[in-house]
Amino acid sequence: ISCAAAIRPIEHILRDMRNNPEGLHRLLQLCVDKSLDWVRFFHKETGSRNIGMADPVTTTDILGRKYFLEYSKPYLEKLINGIEEITGSKPGVHICGTTKPIWGDLMDMGVKAFSIDNCESIAEAKEVMGQQVFLSGNVSPVDVMRNGTIDDVINAVIKCLDDGSDNPCGHLLSTGCQIPIGTPKENFDAYVYAVRKYGQGARIGCKPKGLELVK
């Protein structure tokens, strides 16, 4: 869907869902085919099996679950399976915004790694998806990293580690989405400091020993 929105304005795509579904399905299939052409070239040139994909327009804040099931899920599934066929490994997936209504669908598609936006609870995602999916996230990139204080950053890292680090399939601390331009260097330094201090002794499925340092 996000690739299609880079070709055709999103307002037209949303209109197509009602007025021109056949045309939209053709466009979505084209996007899958060309994306897989790129993956084949990338894999051939580099040998890398590590593919990450972001599909921000798939968020249920825009599509809702009904249109996700009709217009996004079938093509997302084709893309995921195609990448696995080419590289031997399923890709990591990031979807911006609200995704809780489609967590079950992502598991049905066999998503093994999912980057979760900060508007969702990583603790809830862990309970729903944790036995099957590796999770990453989800410090707020704007409210905390860009606009917060050093203490805000440290406290957000601690909370994220406390909420998600014992995910059974593993957890990688990261921001919920892309960090914006203008984020203070001091906040980057605070993030690294907090990860090193409170994330030390990390093991899959266990909270890191560093969290014992929290007062």
C-alpha atoms as a printed R data frame, in Angstrom:
    type eleno elety resid chain resno       x       y       z
1   ATOM     1    CA   ILE     A     1   0.000   0.000   0.000
2   ATOM     2    CA   SER     A     2   2.804   2.453   0.870
3   ATOM     3    CA   CYS     A     3   4.589   1.703  -2.410
4   ATOM     4    CA   ALA     A     4   1.338   2.296  -4.278
5   ATOM     5    CA   ALA     A     5   0.905   5.595  -2.421
6   ATOM     6    CA   ALA     A     6   4.317   6.674  -3.719
7   ATOM     7    CA   ILE     A     7   3.018   6.137  -7.257
8   ATOM     8    CA   ARG     A     8  -0.556   7.363  -6.915
9   ATOM     9    CA   PRO     A     9  -1.691   9.991  -4.366
10  ATOM    10    CA   ILE     A    10  -3.122   8.433  -1.220
11  ATOM    11    CA   GLU     A    11  -6.423  10.290  -1.561
12  ATOM    12    CA   HIS     A    12  -6.888   8.672  -4.983
13  ATOM    13    CA   ILE     A    13  -6.022   5.246  -3.601
14  ATOM    14    CA   LEU     A    14  -8.595   5.603  -0.839
15  ATOM    15    CA   ARG     A    15 -11.147   6.594  -3.475
16  ATOM    16    CA   ASP     A    16 -10.125   3.628  -5.634
17  ATOM    17    CA   MET     A    17 -11.040   1.252  -2.813
18  ATOM    18    CA   ARG     A    18 -14.676   2.097  -3.501
19  ATOM    19    CA   ASN     A    19 -14.723   3.276  -7.103
20  ATOM    20    CA   ASN     A    20 -11.934   1.382  -8.881
21  ATOM    21    CA   PRO     A    21 -11.015  -1.753  -6.926
22  ATOM    22    CA   GLU     A    22  -9.827  -3.673 -10.014
23  ATOM    23    CA   GLY     A    23  -7.385  -0.935 -10.943
24  ATOM    24    CA   LEU     A    24  -6.083  -0.732  -7.397
25  ATOM    25    CA   HIS     A    25  -5.538  -4.486  -7.235
26  ATOM    26    CA   ARG     A    26  -3.492  -4.289 -10.459
27  ATOM    27    CA   LEU     A    27  -1.396  -1.473  -8.999
28  ATOM    28    CA   LEU     A    28  -0.788  -3.394  -5.766
29  ATOM    29    CA   GLN     A    29   0.301  -6.495  -7.667
30  ATOM    30    CA   LEU     A    30   2.683  -4.355  -9.721
31  ATOM    31    CA   CYS     A    31   4.165  -2.979  -6.501
32  ATOM    32    CA   VAL     A    32   4.745  -6.503  -5.180
33  ATOM    33    CA   ASP     A    33   6.318  -7.672  -8.452
34  ATOM    34    CA   LYS     A    34   8.706  -4.713  -8.682
35  ATOM    35    CA   SER     A    35   9.600  -4.861  -5.000
36  ATOM    36    CA   LEU     A    36  10.570  -8.514  -5.425
37  ATOM    37    CA   ASP     A    37  12.628  -7.611  -8.505
38  ATOM    38    CA   TRP     A    38  14.589  -5.221  -6.297
39  ATOM    39    CA   VAL     A    39  15.017  -7.876  -3.580
40  ATOM    40    CA   ARG     A    40  16.370 -10.349  -6.164
41  ATOM    41    CA   PHE     A    41  18.908  -7.797  -7.383
42  ATOM    42    CA   PHE     A    42  19.906  -6.791  -3.849
43  ATOM    43    CA   HIS     A    43  20.301 -10.401  -2.730
44  ATOM    44    CA   LYS     A    44  22.293 -11.323  -5.839
45  ATOM    45    CA   GLU     A    45  24.644  -8.357  -5.453
46  ATOM    46    CA   THR     A    46  25.203  -8.510  -1.694
47  ATOM    47    CA   GLY     A    47  24.240 -12.002  -0.575
48  ATOM    48    CA   SER     A    48  22.425 -10.414   2.344
49  ATOM    49    CA   ARG     A    49  19.366 -12.152   3.777
50  ATOM    50    CA   ASN     A    50  18.434  -9.206   5.983
51  ATOM    51    CA   ILE     A    51  15.472  -7.391   4.480
52  ATOM    52    CA   GLY     A    52  13.400  -4.870   6.388
53  ATOM    53    CA   MET     A    53  10.168  -3.417   5.097
54  ATOM    54    CA   ALA     A    54   8.110  -0.467   6.275
55  ATOM    55    CA   ASP     A    55   4.476  -0.044   5.298
56  ATOM    56    CA   PRO     A    56   3.227   3.071   7.105
57  ATOM    57    CA   VAL     A    57   0.062   3.490   5.028
58  ATOM    58    CA   THR     A    58  -1.123   0.041   6.140
59  ATOM    59    CA   THR     A    59  -1.794   1.423   9.623
60  ATOM    60    CA   THR     A    60  -5.384   0.919  10.732
61  ATOM    61    CA   ASP     A    61  -5.447   4.676  11.449
62  ATOM    62    CA   ILE     A    62  -5.825   5.020   7.667
63  ATOM    63    CA   LEU     A    63  -7.264   1.736   6.376
64  ATOM    64    CA   GLY     A    64  -9.096   0.226   9.296
65  ATOM    65    CA   ARG     A    65  -9.131  -3.567   9.471
66  ATOM    66    CA   LYS     A    66 -11.769  -4.031   6.737
67  ATOM    67    CA   TYR     A    67  -9.703  -2.437   3.983
68  ATOM    68    CA   PHE     A    68  -6.512  -3.893   5.420
69  ATOM    69    CA   LEU     A    69  -7.943  -7.380   4.868
70  ATOM    70    CA   GLU     A    70  -9.030  -6.603   1.320
71  ATOM    71    CA   TYR     A    71  -6.234  -4.430  -0.027
72  ATOM    72    CA   SER     A    72  -3.170  -4.790   2.172
73  ATOM    73    CA   LYS     A    73  -2.977  -8.237   3.730
74  ATOM    74    CA   PRO     A    74  -3.031 -10.285   0.476
75  ATOM    75    CA   TYR     A    75  -0.192  -8.280  -1.061
76  ATOM    76    CA   LEU     A    76   1.803  -7.948   2.142
77  ATOM    77    CA   GLU     A    77   1.620 -11.720   2.460
78  ATOM    78    CA   LYS     A    78   2.768 -12.195  -1.154
79  ATOM    79    CA   LEU     A    79   5.684  -9.832  -0.533
80  ATOM    80    CA   ILE     A    80   6.724 -11.539   2.708
81  ATOM    81    CA   ASN     A    81   6.542 -15.011   1.152
82  ATOM    82    CA   GLY     A    82   8.362 -13.811  -1.960
83  ATOM    83    CA   ILE     A    83  11.193 -12.356   0.088
84  ATOM    84    CA   GLU     A    84  11.520 -15.614   2.014
85  ATOM    85    CA   GLU     A    85  11.624 -17.587  -1.249
86  ATOM    86    CA   ILE     A    86  14.406 -15.353  -2.624
87  ATOM    87    CA   THR     A    87  16.543 -14.921   0.503
88  ATOM    88    CA   GLY     A    88  15.604 -17.887   2.655
89  ATOM    89    CA   SER     A    89  14.537 -15.551   5.450
90  ATOM    90    CA   LYS     A    90  11.361 -13.654   6.260
91  ATOM    91    CA   PRO     A    91  11.732  -9.858   6.485
92  ATOM    92    CA   GLY     A    92  11.266  -7.648   9.494
93  ATOM    93    CA   VAL     A    93   8.177  -5.446   9.248
94  ATOM    94    CA   HIS     A    94   7.419  -1.952  10.558
95  ATOM    95    CA   ILE     A    95   3.969  -0.397  10.414
96  ATOM    96    CA   CYS     A    96   3.385   3.066  11.825
97  ATOM    97    CA   GLY     A    97   0.530   4.041  14.098
98  ATOM    98    CA   THR     A    98  -2.217   1.802  15.453
99  ATOM    99    CA   THR     A    99  -1.683  -1.864  14.611
100 ATOM   100    CA   LYS     A   100  -3.321  -3.767  17.466
101 ATOM   101    CA   PRO     A   101  -6.400  -4.701  15.358
102 ATOM   102    CA   ILE     A   102  -4.135  -6.563  12.893
103 ATOM   103    CA   TRP     A   103  -1.638  -8.246  15.236
104 ATOM   104    CA   GLY     A   104  -3.390 -11.562  14.708
105 ATOM   105    CA   ASP     A   105  -3.242 -11.112  10.944
106 ATOM   106    CA   LEU     A   106   0.492 -10.403  11.094
107 ATOM   107    CA   MET     A   107   0.988 -13.657  12.990
108 ATOM   108    CA   ASP     A   108  -1.165 -15.487  10.433
109 ATOM   109    CA   MET     A   109   1.178 -14.208   7.724
110 ATOM   110    CA   GLY     A   110   4.147 -15.630   9.593
111 ATOM   111    CA   VAL     A   111   5.758 -12.310  10.467
112 ATOM   112    CA   LYS     A   112   8.762 -13.171  12.631
113 ATOM   113    CA   ALA     A   113   9.942  -9.666  13.556
114 ATOM   114    CA   PHE     A   114   7.747  -6.627  14.074
115 ATOM   115    CA   SER     A   115   8.702  -3.040  14.886
116 ATOM   116    CA   ILE     A   116   5.938  -1.431  16.910
117 ATOM   117    CA   ASP     A   117   5.134   2.287  17.009
118 ATOM   118    CA   ASN     A   118   5.130   4.129  20.327
119 ATOM   119    CA   CYS     A   119   1.364   4.706  20.253
120 ATOM   120    CA   GLU     A   120   0.925   0.988  20.998
121 ATOM   121    CA   SER     A   121   1.791  -0.869  24.205
122 ATOM   122    CA   ILE     A   122   4.760  -3.167  23.778
123 ATOM   123    CA   ALA     A   123   3.645  -4.972  26.945
124 ATOM   124    CA   GLU     A   124   0.317  -5.803  25.262
125 ATOM   125    CA   ALA     A   125   2.058  -6.812  22.041
126 ATOM   126    CA   LYS     A   126   4.285  -9.117  24.075
127 ATOM   127    CA   GLU     A   127   1.249 -10.846  25.582
128 ATOM   128    CA   VAL     A   128  -0.446 -11.300  22.201
129 ATOM   129    CA   MET     A   129   2.483 -11.933  19.845
130 ATOM   130    CA   GLY     A   130   5.424 -12.760  22.056
131 ATOM   131    CA   GLN     A   131   5.432 -16.532  21.646
132 ATOM   132    CA   GLN     A   132   5.779 -16.164  17.875
133 ATOM   133    CA   VAL     A   133   7.193 -12.727  17.029
134 ATOM   134    CA   PHE     A   134  10.438 -10.890  17.803
135 ATOM   135    CA   LEU     A   135   9.495  -7.341  18.822
136 ATOM   136    CA   SER     A   136  11.396  -4.090  18.543
137 ATOM   137    CA   GLY     A   137  10.488  -0.688  19.919
138 ATOM   138    CA   ASN     A   138   9.222   1.588  21.122
139 ATOM   139    CA   VAL     A   139  10.607   4.812  22.670
140 ATOM   140    CA   SER     A   140   8.725   7.832  21.307
141 ATOM   141    CA   PRO     A   141  10.832   9.515  18.592
142 ATOM   142    CA   VAL     A   142   9.081  12.898  18.872
143 ATOM   143    CA   ASP     A   143   7.695  13.415  22.381
144 ATOM   144    CA   VAL     A   144  10.730  11.848  24.044
145 ATOM   145    CA   MET     A   145  13.731  11.837  21.698
146 ATOM   146    CA   ARG     A   146  13.078  15.123  19.911
147 ATOM   147    CA   ASN     A   147  11.184  17.168  22.502
148 ATOM   148    CA   GLY     A   148  11.951  15.466  25.814
149 ATOM   149    CA   THR     A   149  14.638  16.050  28.420
150 ATOM   150    CA   ILE     A   150  17.576  13.785  29.165
151 ATOM   151    CA   ASP     A   151  15.623  12.355  32.103
152 ATOM   152    CA   ASP     A   152  12.624  11.728  29.833
153 ATOM   153    CA   VAL     A   153  14.826   9.693  27.512
154 ATOM   154    CA   ILE     A   154  16.332   7.636  30.326
155 ATOM   155    CA   ASN     A   155  12.942   6.954  31.905
156 ATOM   156    CA   ALA     A   156  11.448   5.958  28.535
157 ATOM   157    CA   VAL     A   157  14.281   3.486  27.909
158 ATOM   158    CA   ILE     A   158  13.775   1.968  31.353
159 ATOM   159    CA   LYS     A   159  10.013   1.602  30.796
160 ATOM   160    CA   CYS     A   160  10.488   0.069  27.360
161 ATOM   161    CA   LEU     A   161  13.000  -2.436  28.707
162 ATOM   162    CA   ASP     A   162  10.740  -3.260  31.624
163 ATOM   163    CA   ASP     A   163   7.723  -3.740  29.346
164 ATOM   164    CA   GLY     A   164   9.303  -5.614  26.457
165 ATOM   165    CA   SER     A   165  12.716  -7.081  27.217
166 ATOM   166    CA   ASP     A   166  11.371 -10.425  28.466
167 ATOM   167    CA   ASN     A   167   9.469 -11.086  25.240
168 ATOM   168    CA   PRO     A   168   9.790 -14.863  24.708
169 ATOM   169    CA   CYS     A   169  10.953 -14.504  21.090
170 ATOM   170    CA   GLY     A   170  13.289 -11.624  21.855
171 ATOM   171    CA   HIS     A   171  13.186  -7.845  22.007
172 ATOM   172    CA   LEU     A   172  15.350  -5.100  20.518
173 ATOM   173    CA   LEU     A   173  15.107  -1.687  22.110
174 ATOM   174    CA   SER     A   174  14.548   1.012  19.512
175 ATOM   175    CA   THR     A   175  12.446   4.061  18.838
176 ATOM   176    CA   GLY     A   176   8.846   3.585  17.710
177 ATOM   177    CA   CYS     A   177   9.583   5.149  14.322
178 ATOM   178    CA   GLN     A   178  12.152   7.324  12.562
179 ATOM   179    CA   ILE     A   179  13.923   9.870  14.755
180 ATOM   180    CA   PRO     A   180  13.227  13.384  13.429
181 ATOM   181    CA   ILE     A   181  15.791  15.930  12.294
182 ATOM   182    CA   GLY     A   182  16.646  18.323  15.111
183 ATOM   183    CA   THR     A   183  16.809  15.717  17.873
184 ATOM   184    CA   PRO     A   184  19.367  17.000  20.412
185 ATOM   185    CA   LYS     A   185  22.704  15.193  20.560
186 ATOM   186    CA   GLU     A   186  22.337  15.097  24.341
187 ATOM   187    CA   ASN     A   187  19.234  12.946  23.969
188 ATOM   188    CA   PHE     A   188  21.090  10.490  21.721
189 ATOM   189    CA   ASP     A   189  23.817  10.306  24.347
190 ATOM   190    CA   ALA     A   190  21.223   9.769  27.087
191 ATOM   191    CA   TYR     A   191  19.636   6.967  25.063
192 ATOM   192    CA   VAL     A   192  22.959   5.168  24.617
193 ATOM   193    CA   TYR     A   193  23.823   5.700  28.304
194 ATOM   194    CA   ALA     A   194  20.494   4.259  29.450
195 ATOM   195    CA   VAL     A   195  20.710   1.243  27.139
196 ATOM   196    CA   ARG     A   196  24.229   0.403  28.311
197 ATOM   197    CA   LYS     A   197  23.375   0.825  31.986
198 ATOM   198    CA   TYR     A   198  19.914  -0.697  32.248
199 ATOM   199    CA   GLY     A   199  20.187  -3.167  29.378
200 ATOM   200    CA   GLN     A   200  23.331  -4.881  30.586
201 ATOM   201    CA   GLY     A   201  23.044  -8.632  31.043
202 ATOM   202    CA   ALA     A   202  20.238  -8.906  28.491
203 ATOM   203    CA   ARG     A   203  19.132 -12.400  27.439
204 ATOM   204    CA   ILE     A   204  16.272 -13.520  25.220
205 ATOM   205    CA   GLY     A   205  13.116 -14.003  27.249
206 ATOM   206    CA   CYS     A   206  14.554 -12.380  30.389
207 ATOM   207    CA   LYS     A   207  14.665  -8.867  31.782
208 ATOM   208    CA   PRO     A   208  18.248  -7.532  31.828
209 ATOM   209    CA   LYS     A   209  20.108  -7.446  35.119
210 ATOM   210    CA   GLY     A   210  20.658  -3.734  34.560
211 ATOM   211    CA   LEU     A   211  17.041  -3.063  35.481
212 ATOM   212    CA   GLU     A   212  17.955  -4.017  39.051
213 ATOM   213    CA   LEU     A   213  19.821  -0.689  39.166
214 ATOM   214    CA   VAL     A   214  16.564   1.251  38.835
215 ATOM   215    CA   LYS     A   215  15.836   3.059  42.093
